[in-house]
Amino acid sequence: MSAQTPVISSDLIPAALTPVIEALCAVSVDVAAVIARGPLGQSLGSLVGENTDGDSQKALDVLCDEMFAAELKKTDVRFYASEEQEEVVTLNPNGKYALAIDPLDGSSNIDVNVSIGTIFSIFEAKEGDKESFLRPANEQLAGGYVVYGPQTSLVVTFGNGTLMFVLDPADKTFKLVNDKVMVPATSKEFAINASNYRHWTKPVRAYIADCLAGQEGPRDKDFNMRWVGSLVAETHRILTRGGIFLYPGDSRKGYESGRLRMIYECAPIAFLIEQAGGVATDGADPIMGQQADSLHARIPLVFGSAEKVNRVAAYHDLPEQEVSALFGDRGLFRG
Ligand code: F6P
């Protein structure tokens, strides 16, 4: 790319954060190219180890982490917290920002040519490295993701609405396609890993049972289910055509607070969704009012169209006999 052509340019990006966003975009152009070559390039999906939480690390996870860290080091990012690294890394000791990142989300989809992505969150740096991240989600300056799919898109918020850019392969720059992304209020789609049904709590089982019961149940309408297995792809679908996503806590060991990480997955997604008029909770309370107590802490995540997410919270308030009842007998939500 020529020095004159910025990888992204929009006056909706705050000037102080522009170099950081440009660095993220420049790396994601390269990441998109590596992904697009798939098996023609290096073996991206091969296992190379485990991260701090015992999740398997693929070659592409590690490669992306190194690529983002190297580029962000040239910017005002002081602290870098990555899913792939146990501790916070200092990049630029004089920098003003703390950036959390899941360099490659959805890595189980690398080898099967399904959308994957990068999720990031930016705070103002504090004196302490960990303290810069262990703080309420509503202190984020920016939250966003890049999805590597049929199109490579950047979706980002700076707290003033949600913006969507698409990478133009012709000149390798991100172009603004929507300056006011809004989660559609109505949709018949829900997304959850239904194979965990037996591990869920009663309110979650009751909510999903009522969706599955369709027209014959208390919801009185038919639903459709989607599960990609990539958080970025599910988020992109919901931002585009509505619906609800749930990764609740469940009774499996290690899944008591769900699977997704607060700092570099749930907080930025919640920020994007709320700025697009949707709602994001842990099943009951807003994610944006909460904070992690450790760098890689997990939290249950429910987000999407406001009415749907609020309904899940209402199931958590139902009396025991109502959530235990078969859908046909659950009276409160009928009609
Ligand atoms: O955090 C990793 C992730 O791959 C998300 O992108 C996705 O939503 C979730 O895990 C899928 O989890 P599971 O394999 O339990 O359905």
XYZ file of C-alpha atoms and ligand atoms in Angstrom:
351
model
C 0.000 0.000 0.000
C 1.308 3.495 -0.730
C 2.102 5.783 2.175
C -0.609 8.155 0.904
C -3.452 5.647 1.182
C -4.514 5.150 4.795
C -5.842 1.673 5.535
C -8.893 3.319 7.090
C -10.055 6.893 7.211
C -13.184 8.354 8.761
C -13.828 11.459 10.794
C -15.982 9.261 13.052
C -12.792 7.731 14.480
C -11.445 9.899 17.333
C -8.151 11.458 16.254
C -6.237 10.244 19.314
C -7.215 6.633 18.646
C -6.692 6.719 14.885
C -3.120 5.313 14.913
C -4.259 2.377 17.068
C -7.231 1.626 14.816
C -4.988 1.947 11.746
C -2.549 -0.547 13.253
C -5.370 -3.011 13.989
C -6.676 -2.612 10.442
C -3.246 -2.972 8.825
C -2.651 -6.254 10.659
C -6.117 -7.539 9.858
C -5.512 -6.978 6.135
C -2.512 -9.321 6.480
C -4.437 -11.783 8.672
C -7.272 -11.875 6.115
C -4.723 -12.649 3.384
C -3.151 -15.482 5.411
C -6.610 -16.949 6.133
C -7.678 -16.651 2.500
C -4.695 -18.748 1.361
C -5.712 -21.517 3.785
C -3.925 -24.779 3.004
C -1.927 -23.078 0.229
C 0.081 -21.401 2.955
C 1.322 -22.723 6.283
C -0.693 -25.178 8.372
C -2.888 -22.729 10.290
C -5.112 -25.079 12.238
C -2.405 -27.330 13.654
C -2.210 -27.516 17.433
C 0.811 -25.789 18.912
C -0.025 -25.797 22.635
C -2.536 -24.606 25.236
C -3.304 -21.125 26.532
C -3.568 -20.242 30.230
C -7.032 -21.754 30.559
C -6.217 -25.007 28.864
C -7.863 -24.055 25.552
C -5.917 -25.463 22.643
C -3.787 -22.951 20.732
C -3.585 -23.222 16.969
C -0.680 -21.971 14.849
C -2.857 -19.092 13.603
C -3.770 -18.012 17.177
C -0.100 -17.585 18.023
C 0.828 -15.998 14.690
C -1.968 -13.395 14.974
C -0.999 -12.571 18.549
C 2.572 -11.873 17.437
C 1.449 -9.817 14.424
C -0.889 -7.570 16.468
C 1.619 -7.078 19.301
C 4.412 -6.136 16.890
C 2.322 -3.488 15.086
C 0.647 -2.056 18.195
C 4.076 -1.596 19.803
C 4.602 1.276 17.340
C 1.513 3.096 18.657
C 0.319 4.619 21.908
C -0.628 1.221 23.362
C 1.104 0.848 26.698
C -0.474 -2.370 27.986
C -1.468 -5.368 25.847
C -3.636 -8.149 27.300
C -4.147 -11.093 24.964
C -6.080 -14.322 25.213
C -2.873 -16.012 24.124
C -0.691 -14.651 26.928
C -0.996 -15.268 30.641
C 0.098 -11.804 31.783
C -0.195 -8.238 30.516
C 2.665 -7.226 28.193
C 4.064 -3.679 28.136
C 4.387 -2.518 24.533
C 5.118 1.228 24.627
C 6.024 2.363 28.186
C 5.004 5.925 27.286
C 1.706 4.955 25.674
C -1.706 6.172 26.840
C -3.858 3.112 26.140
C -4.515 -0.395 27.373
C -5.685 -2.775 24.659
C -7.212 -6.203 25.262
C -7.495 -8.617 22.361
C -8.620 -12.042 21.301
C -6.330 -12.137 18.251
C -8.175 -15.009 16.580
C -11.623 -15.879 17.886
C -13.399 -19.061 16.794
C -10.222 -20.972 16.026
C -12.048 -24.313 15.845
C -13.340 -22.956 12.516
C -9.915 -22.200 10.974
C -9.629 -25.412 8.975
C -13.244 -25.613 7.881
C -13.371 -22.304 5.982
C -15.959 -20.726 8.293
C -15.823 -17.097 9.522
C -13.399 -16.282 12.332
C -12.352 -12.935 13.784
C -10.347 -10.618 16.016
C -12.028 -8.909 19.005
C -10.529 -5.903 20.803
C -11.250 -3.456 23.598
C -9.429 -0.211 24.404
C -9.195 1.563 27.771
C -7.146 4.500 28.924
C -4.081 3.019 30.658
C -3.799 3.346 34.430
C -0.572 3.099 36.423
C -0.928 -0.635 37.061
C -0.921 -3.052 34.126
C -3.663 -5.400 35.403
C -5.595 -2.495 36.953
C -5.878 -1.034 33.468
C -8.114 -3.982 32.526
C -9.811 -4.988 35.802
C -12.364 -2.186 35.687
C -16.017 -1.693 34.670
C -16.783 -2.438 31.028
C -18.464 0.952 30.689
C -15.015 2.605 30.985
C -14.038 1.270 27.533
C -13.020 3.934 25.017
C -13.569 1.587 22.088
C -14.743 -1.943 21.429
C -14.816 -3.803 18.158
C -14.086 -6.818 16.020
C -12.876 -7.734 12.574
C -14.675 -10.682 10.989
C -12.821 -12.668 8.322
C -15.656 -14.103 6.266
C -16.911 -13.806 2.712
C -16.159 -10.131 3.396
C -13.636 -8.824 5.906
C -15.481 -6.262 8.022
C -14.538 -4.021 10.925
C -17.322 -3.196 13.363
C -16.350 -0.677 16.031
C -17.780 1.712 18.576
C -16.250 4.696 20.341
C -19.344 5.218 22.480
C -21.256 7.191 19.900
C -23.054 4.526 17.871
C -21.751 1.430 16.110
C -19.882 1.752 12.795
C -19.354 -0.874 10.103
C -16.520 -0.851 7.572
C -15.793 -3.391 4.810
C -12.325 -4.160 3.467
C -12.175 -3.369 -0.236
C -9.888 -6.029 -1.761
C -9.236 -3.700 -4.712
C -7.175 -1.197 -2.727
C -6.880 -2.939 0.666
C -8.624 -0.180 2.603
C -11.575 -0.344 4.966
C -14.575 1.675 3.742
C -17.468 2.869 5.879
C -20.705 1.112 4.875
C -22.947 1.926 7.846
C -22.464 4.773 10.328
C -25.432 3.754 12.492
C -25.678 -0.004 12.842
C -28.878 -0.949 14.692
C -29.855 -4.406 15.977
C -33.248 -5.178 14.390
C -35.888 -5.324 17.098
C -37.626 -8.414 15.789
C -36.223 -11.744 14.647
C -37.098 -15.401 15.037
C -33.507 -16.612 15.487
C -31.778 -17.839 18.616
C -28.205 -19.086 18.947
C -27.022 -21.440 21.666
C -24.949 -24.624 21.790
C -27.940 -26.908 22.367
C -25.748 -29.938 23.073
C -25.288 -28.457 26.571
C -29.031 -28.573 27.325
C -28.661 -31.056 30.170
C -26.077 -28.824 31.905
C -28.101 -25.591 31.835
C -29.963 -23.962 34.709
C -33.755 -24.204 34.827
C -34.470 -20.650 33.564
C -32.256 -21.193 30.482
C -33.840 -24.596 29.795
C -37.305 -23.064 30.157
C -36.484 -20.182 27.772
C -35.107 -22.520 25.081
C -37.880 -25.101 25.606
C -40.421 -22.373 24.922
C -38.574 -21.335 21.718
C -38.468 -24.967 20.571
C -42.169 -25.423 21.290
C -42.867 -22.788 18.626
C -46.477 -22.125 17.759
C -47.699 -24.814 20.119
C -45.913 -23.266 23.106
C -46.407 -20.145 25.206
C -44.511 -17.966 22.687
C -47.093 -18.755 20.035
C -44.643 -18.518 17.114
C -42.007 -20.635 15.406
C -38.284 -19.953 15.867
C -35.133 -20.837 13.949
C -31.788 -21.831 15.447
C -28.215 -20.945 14.376
C -24.860 -21.880 15.952
C -21.677 -21.035 14.061
C -19.210 -21.598 16.888
C -17.513 -18.212 16.207
C -18.611 -15.381 18.489
C -17.742 -12.743 15.867
C -19.867 -14.439 13.213
C -22.846 -14.744 15.581
C -22.438 -11.073 16.559
C -22.270 -9.981 12.937
C -25.445 -11.890 12.122
C -27.303 -10.409 15.089
C -26.136 -6.872 14.276
C -27.376 -7.435 10.730
C -30.671 -9.255 11.172
C -31.382 -9.467 14.915
C -31.884 -12.433 17.204
C -30.360 -13.582 20.463
C -27.109 -15.326 21.462
C -26.667 -17.206 24.720
C -23.556 -18.737 26.284
C -24.861 -19.250 29.817
C -23.044 -20.672 32.804
C -23.708 -24.388 33.221
C -22.986 -27.285 35.535
C -19.868 -28.566 33.724
C -16.632 -28.154 35.626
C -14.994 -24.901 34.505
C -18.183 -23.654 32.802
C -19.922 -22.274 35.907
C -19.561 -18.784 34.395
C -19.909 -19.917 30.809
C -17.071 -20.085 28.309
C -16.475 -16.538 27.120
C -13.969 -14.109 28.643
C -15.102 -10.814 30.072
C -12.244 -8.529 29.079
C -11.556 -9.351 25.434
C -14.799 -11.045 24.362
C -17.898 -10.069 26.375
C -17.078 -6.430 27.238
C -16.355 -5.256 23.661
C -19.282 -7.230 22.215
C -21.604 -5.774 24.886
C -20.349 -2.257 24.074
C -21.027 -2.751 20.331
C -24.456 -4.269 20.907
C -25.616 -1.589 23.364
C -24.399 1.159 21.047
C -26.500 -0.491 18.324
C -29.654 -0.384 20.459
C -29.460 -3.989 21.662
C -28.946 -5.396 25.145
C -26.128 -7.541 26.599
C -26.369 -9.211 30.003
C -24.985 -12.117 31.982
C -28.513 -13.549 31.821
C -29.824 -11.100 34.397
C -27.624 -7.984 34.763
C -25.997 -5.735 32.128
C -22.414 -6.671 31.172
C -21.501 -2.980 30.882
C -21.862 -2.421 34.635
C -19.560 -5.308 35.536
C -15.838 -5.909 35.754
C -13.547 -8.916 35.695
C -11.632 -9.928 38.823
C -8.846 -11.565 36.822
C -7.444 -11.124 33.320
C -8.950 -14.246 31.795
C -12.169 -14.357 33.883
C -15.275 -15.765 32.216
C -18.822 -14.447 32.437
C -22.142 -15.773 31.065
C -23.174 -13.816 27.970
C -26.647 -13.191 26.562
C -27.018 -10.493 23.905
C -29.106 -9.353 20.977
C -32.464 -7.743 20.319
C -33.564 -5.925 23.476
C -36.933 -7.593 23.917
C -35.431 -11.093 23.665
C -32.577 -10.472 26.081
C -34.917 -8.839 28.592
C -37.187 -11.873 28.303
C -34.319 -14.173 29.325
C -33.784 -12.002 32.412
C -37.511 -12.316 33.161
C -37.236 -16.140 33.073
C -34.609 -15.824 35.826
C -37.232 -14.064 37.962
C -39.950 -16.689 37.463
C -41.068 -18.679 40.498
C -39.617 -22.206 40.784
C -42.873 -23.949 39.771
C -43.022 -21.872 36.555
C -39.469 -22.654 35.312
C -39.913 -26.313 36.244
C -43.230 -26.644 34.429
C -43.476 -28.169 30.980
C -43.933 -25.436 28.389
C -47.591 -26.295 27.969
C -48.202 -25.457 31.612
C -46.096 -22.299 31.865
C -48.744 -19.616 32.046
C -46.912 -16.327 32.624
C -45.588 -15.807 29.088
C -48.611 -17.026 27.180
C -50.055 -14.570 24.713
O -14.277 -18.254 22.718
C -14.198 -19.115 21.798
C -15.421 -19.591 21.021
O -14.905 -20.271 19.898
C -16.429 -18.529 20.554
O -16.031 -17.878 19.387
C -17.683 -19.354 20.357
O -18.862 -18.588 20.506
C -17.566 -20.399 21.436
O -16.195 -20.485 21.806
C -18.037 -21.765 20.991
O -18.063 -22.594 22.078
P -18.562 -24.132 22.013
O -17.522 -24.855 21.237
O -18.621 -24.537 23.457
O -19.879 -24.153 21.351
